[in-house]
Coordinates of C-alpha atoms and ligand atoms in Angstrom, one line a residue:
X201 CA 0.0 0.0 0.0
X202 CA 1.0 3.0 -0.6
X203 CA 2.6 5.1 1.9
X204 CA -0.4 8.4 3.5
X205 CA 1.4 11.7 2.9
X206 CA 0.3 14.8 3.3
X207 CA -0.8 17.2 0.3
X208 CA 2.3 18.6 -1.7
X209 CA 2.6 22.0 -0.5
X210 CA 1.3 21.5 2.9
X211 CA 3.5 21.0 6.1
X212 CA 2.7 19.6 9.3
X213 CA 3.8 21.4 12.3
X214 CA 5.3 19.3 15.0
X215 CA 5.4 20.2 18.6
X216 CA 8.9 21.0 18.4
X217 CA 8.4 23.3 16.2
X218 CA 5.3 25.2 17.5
X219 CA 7.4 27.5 20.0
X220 CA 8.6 29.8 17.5
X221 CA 5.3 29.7 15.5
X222 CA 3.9 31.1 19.3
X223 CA 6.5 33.6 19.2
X224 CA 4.9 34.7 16.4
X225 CA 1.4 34.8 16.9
X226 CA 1.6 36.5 20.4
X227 CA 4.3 39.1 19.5
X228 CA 1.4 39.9 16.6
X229 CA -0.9 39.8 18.8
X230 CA 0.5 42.4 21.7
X231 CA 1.5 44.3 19.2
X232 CA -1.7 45.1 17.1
X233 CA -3.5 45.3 20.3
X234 CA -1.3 48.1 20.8
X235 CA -3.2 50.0 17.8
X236 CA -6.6 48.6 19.0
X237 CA -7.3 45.8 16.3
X238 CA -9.6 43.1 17.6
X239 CA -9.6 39.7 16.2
X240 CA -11.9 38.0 13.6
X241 CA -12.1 34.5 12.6
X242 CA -13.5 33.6 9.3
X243 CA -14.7 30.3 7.3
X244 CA -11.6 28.9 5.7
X245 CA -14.1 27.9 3.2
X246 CA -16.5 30.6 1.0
X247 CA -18.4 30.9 -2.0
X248 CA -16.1 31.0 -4.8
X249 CA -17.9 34.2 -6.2
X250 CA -16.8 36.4 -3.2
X251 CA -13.0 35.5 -4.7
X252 CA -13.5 36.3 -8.2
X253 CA -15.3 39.6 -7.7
X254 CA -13.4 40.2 -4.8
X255 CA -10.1 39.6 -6.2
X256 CA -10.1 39.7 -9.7
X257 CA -10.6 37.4 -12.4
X258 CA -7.4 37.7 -14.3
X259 CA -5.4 37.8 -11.2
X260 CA -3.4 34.3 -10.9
X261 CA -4.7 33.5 -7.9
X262 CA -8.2 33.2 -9.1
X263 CA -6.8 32.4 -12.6
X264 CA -4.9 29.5 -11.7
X265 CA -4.6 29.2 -7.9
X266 CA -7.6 28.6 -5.9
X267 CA -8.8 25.2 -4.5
X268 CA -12.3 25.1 -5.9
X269 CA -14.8 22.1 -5.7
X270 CA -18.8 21.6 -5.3
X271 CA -20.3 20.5 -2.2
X272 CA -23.1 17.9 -2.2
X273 CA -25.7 20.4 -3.2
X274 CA -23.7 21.9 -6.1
X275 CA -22.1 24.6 -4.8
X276 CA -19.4 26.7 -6.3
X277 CA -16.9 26.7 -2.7
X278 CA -13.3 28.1 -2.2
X279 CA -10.3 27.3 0.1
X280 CA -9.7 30.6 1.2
X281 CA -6.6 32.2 -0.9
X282 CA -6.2 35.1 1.3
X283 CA -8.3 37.1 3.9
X284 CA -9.5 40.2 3.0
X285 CA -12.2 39.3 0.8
X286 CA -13.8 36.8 3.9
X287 CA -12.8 40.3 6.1
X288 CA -15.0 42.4 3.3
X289 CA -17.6 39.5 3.2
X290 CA -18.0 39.1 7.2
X291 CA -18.1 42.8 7.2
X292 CA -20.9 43.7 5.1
X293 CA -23.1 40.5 6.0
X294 CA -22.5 41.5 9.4
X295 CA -23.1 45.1 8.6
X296 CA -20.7 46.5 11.3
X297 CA -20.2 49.8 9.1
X298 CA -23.9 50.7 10.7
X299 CA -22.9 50.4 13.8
X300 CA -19.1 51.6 14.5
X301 CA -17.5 54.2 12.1
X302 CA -14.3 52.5 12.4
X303 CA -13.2 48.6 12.5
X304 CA -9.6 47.5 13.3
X305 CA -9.7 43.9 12.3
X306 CA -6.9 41.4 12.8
X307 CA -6.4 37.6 11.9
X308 CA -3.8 35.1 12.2
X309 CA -4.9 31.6 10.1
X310 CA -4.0 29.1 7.0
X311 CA -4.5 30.3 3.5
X312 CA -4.5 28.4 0.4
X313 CA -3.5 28.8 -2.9
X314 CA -2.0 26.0 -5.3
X315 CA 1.6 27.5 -6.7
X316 CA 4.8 25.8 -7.3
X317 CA 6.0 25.0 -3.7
X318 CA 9.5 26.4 -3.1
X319 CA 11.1 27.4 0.0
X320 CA 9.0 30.0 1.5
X321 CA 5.9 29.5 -0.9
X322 CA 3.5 26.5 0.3
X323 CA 0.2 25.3 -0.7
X324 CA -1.3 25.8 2.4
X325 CA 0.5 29.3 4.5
X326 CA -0.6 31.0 7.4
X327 CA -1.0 34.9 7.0
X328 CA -1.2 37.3 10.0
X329 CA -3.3 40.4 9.0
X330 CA -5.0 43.8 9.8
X331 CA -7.8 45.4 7.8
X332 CA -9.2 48.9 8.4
X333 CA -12.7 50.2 7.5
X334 CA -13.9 53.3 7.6
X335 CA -10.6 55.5 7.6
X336 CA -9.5 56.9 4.4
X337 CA -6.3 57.9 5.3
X338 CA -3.4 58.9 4.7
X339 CA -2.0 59.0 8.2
X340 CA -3.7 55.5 9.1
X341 CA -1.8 54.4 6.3
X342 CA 1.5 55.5 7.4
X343 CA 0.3 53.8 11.1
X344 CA -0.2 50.3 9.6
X345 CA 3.4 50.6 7.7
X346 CA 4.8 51.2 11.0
X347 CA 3.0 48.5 12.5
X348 CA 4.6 46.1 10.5
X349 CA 8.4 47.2 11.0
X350 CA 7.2 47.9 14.3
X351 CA 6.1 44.5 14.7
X352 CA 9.2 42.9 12.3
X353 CA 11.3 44.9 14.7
X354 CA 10.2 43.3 17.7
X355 CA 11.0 40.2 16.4
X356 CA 14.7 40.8 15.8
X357 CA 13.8 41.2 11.8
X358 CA 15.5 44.2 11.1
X359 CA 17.3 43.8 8.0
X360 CA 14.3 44.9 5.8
X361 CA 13.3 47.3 3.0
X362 CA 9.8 48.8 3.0
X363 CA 8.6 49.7 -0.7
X364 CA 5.4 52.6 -1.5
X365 CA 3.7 53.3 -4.3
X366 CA 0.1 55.0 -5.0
X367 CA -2.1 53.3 -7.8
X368 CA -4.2 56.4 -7.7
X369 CA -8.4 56.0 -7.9
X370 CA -10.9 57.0 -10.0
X371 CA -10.0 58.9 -13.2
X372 CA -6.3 59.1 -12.8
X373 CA -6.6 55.4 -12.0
X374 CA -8.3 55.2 -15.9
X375 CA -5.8 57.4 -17.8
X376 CA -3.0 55.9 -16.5
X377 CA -4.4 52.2 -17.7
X378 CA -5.1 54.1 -21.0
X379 CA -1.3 55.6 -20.8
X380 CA -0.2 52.2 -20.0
X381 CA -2.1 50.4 -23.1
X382 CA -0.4 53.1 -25.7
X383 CA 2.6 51.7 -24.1
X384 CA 2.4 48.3 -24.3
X385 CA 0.0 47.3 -27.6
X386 CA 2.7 47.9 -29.9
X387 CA 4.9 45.8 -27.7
X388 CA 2.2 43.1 -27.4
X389 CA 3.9 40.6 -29.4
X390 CA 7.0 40.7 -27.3
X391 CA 5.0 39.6 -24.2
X392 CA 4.7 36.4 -22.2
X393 CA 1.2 34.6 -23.2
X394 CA -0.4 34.8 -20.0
X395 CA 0.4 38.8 -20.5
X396 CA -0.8 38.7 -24.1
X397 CA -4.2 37.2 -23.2
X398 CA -5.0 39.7 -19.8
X399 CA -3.6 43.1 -21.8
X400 CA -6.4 43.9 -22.8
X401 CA -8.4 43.5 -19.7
X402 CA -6.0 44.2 -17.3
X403 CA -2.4 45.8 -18.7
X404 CA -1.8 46.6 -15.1
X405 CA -1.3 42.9 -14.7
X406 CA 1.7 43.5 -17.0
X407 CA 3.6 45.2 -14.5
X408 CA 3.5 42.3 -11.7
X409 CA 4.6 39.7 -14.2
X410 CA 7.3 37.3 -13.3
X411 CA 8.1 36.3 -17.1
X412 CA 11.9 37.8 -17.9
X413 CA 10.5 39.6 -21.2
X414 CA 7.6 41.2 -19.6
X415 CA 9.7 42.5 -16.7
X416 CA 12.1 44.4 -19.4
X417 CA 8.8 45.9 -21.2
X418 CA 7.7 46.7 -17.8
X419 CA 11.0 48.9 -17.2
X420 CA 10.5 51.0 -19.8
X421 CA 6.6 51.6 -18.9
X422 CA 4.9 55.0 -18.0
X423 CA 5.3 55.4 -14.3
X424 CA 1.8 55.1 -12.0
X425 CA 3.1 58.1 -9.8
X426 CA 3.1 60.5 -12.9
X427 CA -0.6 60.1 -13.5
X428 CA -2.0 60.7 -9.7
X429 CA -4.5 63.7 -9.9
X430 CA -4.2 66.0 -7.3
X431 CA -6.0 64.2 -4.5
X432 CA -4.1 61.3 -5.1
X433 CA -1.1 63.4 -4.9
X434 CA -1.9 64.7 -1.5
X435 CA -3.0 61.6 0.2
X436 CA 0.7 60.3 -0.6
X437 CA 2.2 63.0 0.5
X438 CA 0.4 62.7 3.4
X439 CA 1.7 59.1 3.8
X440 CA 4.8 60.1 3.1
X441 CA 5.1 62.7 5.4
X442 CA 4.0 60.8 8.0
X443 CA 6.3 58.2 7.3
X444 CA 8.9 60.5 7.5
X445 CA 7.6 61.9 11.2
X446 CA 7.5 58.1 12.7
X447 CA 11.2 58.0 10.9
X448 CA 9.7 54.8 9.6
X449 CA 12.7 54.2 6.5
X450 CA 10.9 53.8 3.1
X451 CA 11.4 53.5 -0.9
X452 CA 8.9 54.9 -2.9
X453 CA 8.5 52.3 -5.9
X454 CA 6.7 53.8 -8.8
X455 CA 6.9 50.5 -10.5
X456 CA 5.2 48.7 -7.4
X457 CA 1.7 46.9 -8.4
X458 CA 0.4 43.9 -6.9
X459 CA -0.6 40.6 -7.5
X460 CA -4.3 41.7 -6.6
X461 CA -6.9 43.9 -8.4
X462 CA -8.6 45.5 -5.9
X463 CA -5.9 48.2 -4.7
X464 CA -6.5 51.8 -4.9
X465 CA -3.7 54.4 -3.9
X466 CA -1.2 53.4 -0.8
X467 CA 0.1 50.1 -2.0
X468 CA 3.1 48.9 0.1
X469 CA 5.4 45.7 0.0
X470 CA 8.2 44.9 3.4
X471 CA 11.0 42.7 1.7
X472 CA 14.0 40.8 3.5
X473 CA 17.2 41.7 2.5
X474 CA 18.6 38.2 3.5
X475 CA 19.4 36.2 0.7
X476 CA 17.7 32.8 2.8
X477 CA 14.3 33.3 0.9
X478 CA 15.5 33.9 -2.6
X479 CA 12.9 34.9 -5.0
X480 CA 10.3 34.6 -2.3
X481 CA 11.6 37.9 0.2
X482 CA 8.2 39.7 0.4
X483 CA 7.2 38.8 4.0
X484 CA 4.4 41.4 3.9
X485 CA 2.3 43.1 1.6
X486 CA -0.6 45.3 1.4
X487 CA -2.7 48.4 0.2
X488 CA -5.7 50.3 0.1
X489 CA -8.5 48.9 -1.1
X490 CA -11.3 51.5 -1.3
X491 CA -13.2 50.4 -4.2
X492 CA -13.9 46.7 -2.7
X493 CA -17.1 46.8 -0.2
X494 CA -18.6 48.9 -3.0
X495 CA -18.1 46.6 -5.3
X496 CA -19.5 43.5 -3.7
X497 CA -22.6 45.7 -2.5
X498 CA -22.2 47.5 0.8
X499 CA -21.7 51.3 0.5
X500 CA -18.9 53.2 -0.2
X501 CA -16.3 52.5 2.5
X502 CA -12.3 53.3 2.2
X503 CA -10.2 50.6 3.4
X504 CA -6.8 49.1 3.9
X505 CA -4.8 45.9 5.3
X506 CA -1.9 43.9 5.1
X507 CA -1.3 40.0 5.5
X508 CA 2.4 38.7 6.7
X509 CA 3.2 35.4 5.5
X510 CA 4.3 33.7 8.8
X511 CA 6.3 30.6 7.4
X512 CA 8.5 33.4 5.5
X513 CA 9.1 35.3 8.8
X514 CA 10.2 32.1 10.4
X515 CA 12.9 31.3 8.2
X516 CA 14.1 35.1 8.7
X517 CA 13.6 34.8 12.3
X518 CA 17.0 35.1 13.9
X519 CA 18.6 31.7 16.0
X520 CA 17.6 31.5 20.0
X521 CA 17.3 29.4 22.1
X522 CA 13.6 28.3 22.9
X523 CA 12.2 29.2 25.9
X524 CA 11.6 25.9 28.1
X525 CA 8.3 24.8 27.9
X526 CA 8.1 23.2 31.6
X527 CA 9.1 24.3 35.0
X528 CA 9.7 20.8 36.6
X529 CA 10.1 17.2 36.0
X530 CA 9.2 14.9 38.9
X531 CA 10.9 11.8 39.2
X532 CA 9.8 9.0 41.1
X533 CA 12.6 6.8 43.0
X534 CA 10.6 3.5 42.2
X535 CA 7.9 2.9 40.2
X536 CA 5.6 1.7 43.7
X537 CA 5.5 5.8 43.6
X538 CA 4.2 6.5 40.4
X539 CA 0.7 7.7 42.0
X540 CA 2.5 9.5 44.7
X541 CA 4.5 11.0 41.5
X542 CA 1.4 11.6 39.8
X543 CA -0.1 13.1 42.1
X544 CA 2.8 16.0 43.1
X545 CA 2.9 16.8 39.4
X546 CA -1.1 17.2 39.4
X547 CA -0.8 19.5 42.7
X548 CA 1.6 21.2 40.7
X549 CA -0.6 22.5 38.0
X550 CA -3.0 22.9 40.5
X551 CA -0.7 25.6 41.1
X552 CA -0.2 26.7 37.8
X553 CA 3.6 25.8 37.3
X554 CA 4.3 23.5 34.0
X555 CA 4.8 19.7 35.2
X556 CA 6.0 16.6 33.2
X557 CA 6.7 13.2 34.6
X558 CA 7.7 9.5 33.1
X559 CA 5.8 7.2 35.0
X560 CA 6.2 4.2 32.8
X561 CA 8.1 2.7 35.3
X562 CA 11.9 3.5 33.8
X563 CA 15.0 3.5 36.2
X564 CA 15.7 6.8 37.9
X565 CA 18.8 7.3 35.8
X566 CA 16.6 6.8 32.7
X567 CA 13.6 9.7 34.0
X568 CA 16.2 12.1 35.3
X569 CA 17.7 12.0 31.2
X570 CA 14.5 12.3 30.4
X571 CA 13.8 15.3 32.7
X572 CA 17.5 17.0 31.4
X573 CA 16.3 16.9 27.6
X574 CA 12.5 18.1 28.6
X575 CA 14.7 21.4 29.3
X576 CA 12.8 21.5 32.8
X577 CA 15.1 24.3 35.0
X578 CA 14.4 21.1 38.2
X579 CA 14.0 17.5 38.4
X580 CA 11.4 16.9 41.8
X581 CA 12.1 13.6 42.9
X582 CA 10.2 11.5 44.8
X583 CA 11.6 8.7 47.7
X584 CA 10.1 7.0 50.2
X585 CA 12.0 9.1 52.6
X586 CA 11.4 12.4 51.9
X587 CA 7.2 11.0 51.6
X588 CA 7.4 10.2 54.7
X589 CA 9.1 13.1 56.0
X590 CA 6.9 15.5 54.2
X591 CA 9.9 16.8 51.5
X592 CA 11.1 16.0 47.9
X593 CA 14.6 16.7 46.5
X594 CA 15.1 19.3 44.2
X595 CA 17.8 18.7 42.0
X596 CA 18.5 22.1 40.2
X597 CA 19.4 20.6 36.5
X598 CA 21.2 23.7 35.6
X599 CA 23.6 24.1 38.3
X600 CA 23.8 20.3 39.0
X601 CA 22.8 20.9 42.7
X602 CA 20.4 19.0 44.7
X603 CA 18.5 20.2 47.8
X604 CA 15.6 18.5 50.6
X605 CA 12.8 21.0 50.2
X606 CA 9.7 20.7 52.3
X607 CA 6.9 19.6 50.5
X608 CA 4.9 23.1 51.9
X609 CA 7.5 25.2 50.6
X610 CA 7.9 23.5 47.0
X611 CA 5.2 25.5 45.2
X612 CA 6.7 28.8 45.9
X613 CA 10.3 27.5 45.2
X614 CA 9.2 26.7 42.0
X615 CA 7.3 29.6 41.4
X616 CA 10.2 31.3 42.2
X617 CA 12.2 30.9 39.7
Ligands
HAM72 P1 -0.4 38.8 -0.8 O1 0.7 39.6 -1.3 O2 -1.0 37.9 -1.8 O3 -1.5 39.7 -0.2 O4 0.2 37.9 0.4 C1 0.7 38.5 1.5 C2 1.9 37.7 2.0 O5 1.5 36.3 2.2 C3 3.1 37.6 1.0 O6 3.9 38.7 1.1 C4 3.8 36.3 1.5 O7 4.6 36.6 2.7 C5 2.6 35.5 2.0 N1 2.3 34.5 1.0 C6 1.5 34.6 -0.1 N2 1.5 33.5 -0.9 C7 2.2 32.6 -0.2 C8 2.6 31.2 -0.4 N3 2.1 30.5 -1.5 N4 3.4 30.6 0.5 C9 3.8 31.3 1.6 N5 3.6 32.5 1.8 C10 2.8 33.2 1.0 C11 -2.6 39.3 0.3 O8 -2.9 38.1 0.6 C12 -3.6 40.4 0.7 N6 -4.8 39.8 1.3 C13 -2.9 41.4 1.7 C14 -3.8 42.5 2.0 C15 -4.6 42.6 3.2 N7 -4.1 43.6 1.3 C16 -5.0 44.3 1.9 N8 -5.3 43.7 3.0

């Protein structure tokens, strides 16, 4: 028989390795609650719809990406590719713009989309990310970009480079795509196939390509930045100058455009500068997105966000030393003393320190090796002498010390430490 693997492109995460997804999470976490984001959870499973008008239809994800089946009643449904459409979706079903004139929305979960795997681009990836709603910006703009270095930062991943561009709105937004076709038509033979076919309906699409000859058109093209009308203009100045105020470091790109049709003005990209992730070194991108919850029916309603990919911070996570994950191992002198064991380690946790024990009935020397790799600071073992005396010893596996303890004074020895 053959042997069960998991799906190419998706990675199981052993306990071993959970520690430094934690770090993670909770160092998001403190931080964006910082900036008063609450948490959302979404389905990691929608209507398939909600990602094409959401997204884009002649974006690659929803191109060539997305997990799509039917469920038993014929349904259309999508593995989530990303979260700010289910964000958008949750929003307006929920209609939260009638009741607050502000959300700060965060989320930290698996997203799928089926690419090539390579390191630092998986099948199934786990995004942190904020969306805003209700705030046109620019200055909340500038805050979210200095979330993320902020947040980077605190993680020891300093080595980075923050890219800005503005896509402009509205009619700017139209002349430059017009600009941008002039450009490119008579250049249209000279393009990939996937950028031959979409040029028509999407030349900005052009610009993102990862095809050799499209990128050297794409060098030459009319620059987004020259085409902002004046209120584009001034909402990335604003940005900028805000930026500049935090003395949050940034490139302005005007050859920046993203992988995703629904941005509108401030787009932003945070790249490692490490050459560990290779072609894949954007950890973080995002943008405005003002034109979305109008588009899939709510009212008008400016909004931006950014998604982290989380596997990609790990490999640029700098080396330490996890943090032990118990406080004591108890070790039992025979095994006639595994419930007397048992028991200590329960009271233990009672008292909210982090206990292991090997009570399958090993030789001391064996649970005492096992209580030096669990990376436990003490071993508390258990004899028939110190039971009867009302004490344990405390071996201290650090300093290679052992001590008699009372058994009333453990907890707060412990705790101690
Ligand atoms: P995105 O650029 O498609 O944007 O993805 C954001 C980040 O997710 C990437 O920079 C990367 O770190 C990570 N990522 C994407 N695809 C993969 C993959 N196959 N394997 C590993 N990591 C990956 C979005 O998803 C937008 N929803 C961001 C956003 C939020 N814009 C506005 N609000």
């Amino acid at each position: 028989m053959a042997k069960l693997r998991s799906v190419k492109g998706m990675n199981d995460l052993l306990p071993s390795e959970i520690p430094r997804w934690h770090r993670l999470e909770q160092v998001f976490r403190d931080t964006v609650h910082r900036y008063g984001f609450g948490e959302v959870r979404t389905p990691v499973v929608e209507p398939t719809e909600l990602f094409v008008r959401g997204i884009g239809d002649t974006t690659d994800i929803v191109e060539k990406e997305m997990y799509t089946f039917e469920d038993k009643s014929e349904k259309s449904l999508t593995l989530r590719p990303e979260g700010t459409a289910s964000c958008v979706r949750a929003y307006l079903e929920h209609a939260v713009g009638n009741v607050e004139p502000v959300s700060k929305w965060y989320y930290i979960g698996p997203m799928y989309r089926r690419e090539r795997p390579a390191k630092g681009r998986y099948r199934q990836f786990y995004q942190a990310g904020c969306e805003i709603y209700g705030d046109p910006g620019p200055y909340v703009d500038a805050e979210l970009i200095d979330l993320v270095v902020t947040y980077l930062g605190r993680l020891g991943i300093t080595d980075v480079e923050v890219l800005i561009n503005s896509l402009g709105s509205g009619d700017a937004r139209a002349r430059y795509r017009q600009a941008l076709l002039d450009y490119l038509r008579p250049r249209a033979a000279e393009l990939s196939e996937d950028s031959q076919r979409r040029l028509e309906r999407n030349p900005l699409r052009v610009l993102d390509s990862k095809a050799a000859q499209d990128q050297a058109i794409a060098a030459e093209a009319p620059s987004l930045l020259d085409h902002l009308d004046d209120e584009d203009r001034a909402h990335f100045d604003g940005l900028i100058a805000t930026l500049d105020a935090f003395g949050t470091p940034y490139r302005v790109e005007p050859k920046l455009v993203r992988g995703l049709d629904y941005y509108t003005r401030t787009l932003f990209e945070v790249k490692a500068r490490s050459a560990d992730l290779g072609a894949q070194s954007t950890l973080c991108g995002g943008g405005r997105y003002d034109g979305m919850i109008g588009d899939l029916g709510g009212p008008p309603t400016p909004a931006i966000g950014f998604a982290i990919g989380l596997e990609r911070l790990l490999i640029s996570l700098p080396d330490e030393t996890p943090a032990p994950t118990l406080d004591a191992f108890v070790v039992v002198q025979r095994p006639e003393l595994a419930v007397e064991g048992a028991k200590l380690a329960r009271e233990l946790r009672e008292a909210g320190l982090r206990v292991d024990a090997d009570l399958r009935g090993n030789s001391m020397k064996s649970q005492l090796r096992r209580a030096d790799k669990s990376g436990a600071r003490y071993a508390v073992v258990v004899g028939e002498r110190e039971l009867a005396e009302g004490s344990v010893q405390l071996k201290d596996l650090h300093a290679g010390t052992s001590t008699s303890v009372a058994r009333a004074a453990l907890n707060e020895t412990l705790a101690g430490e």
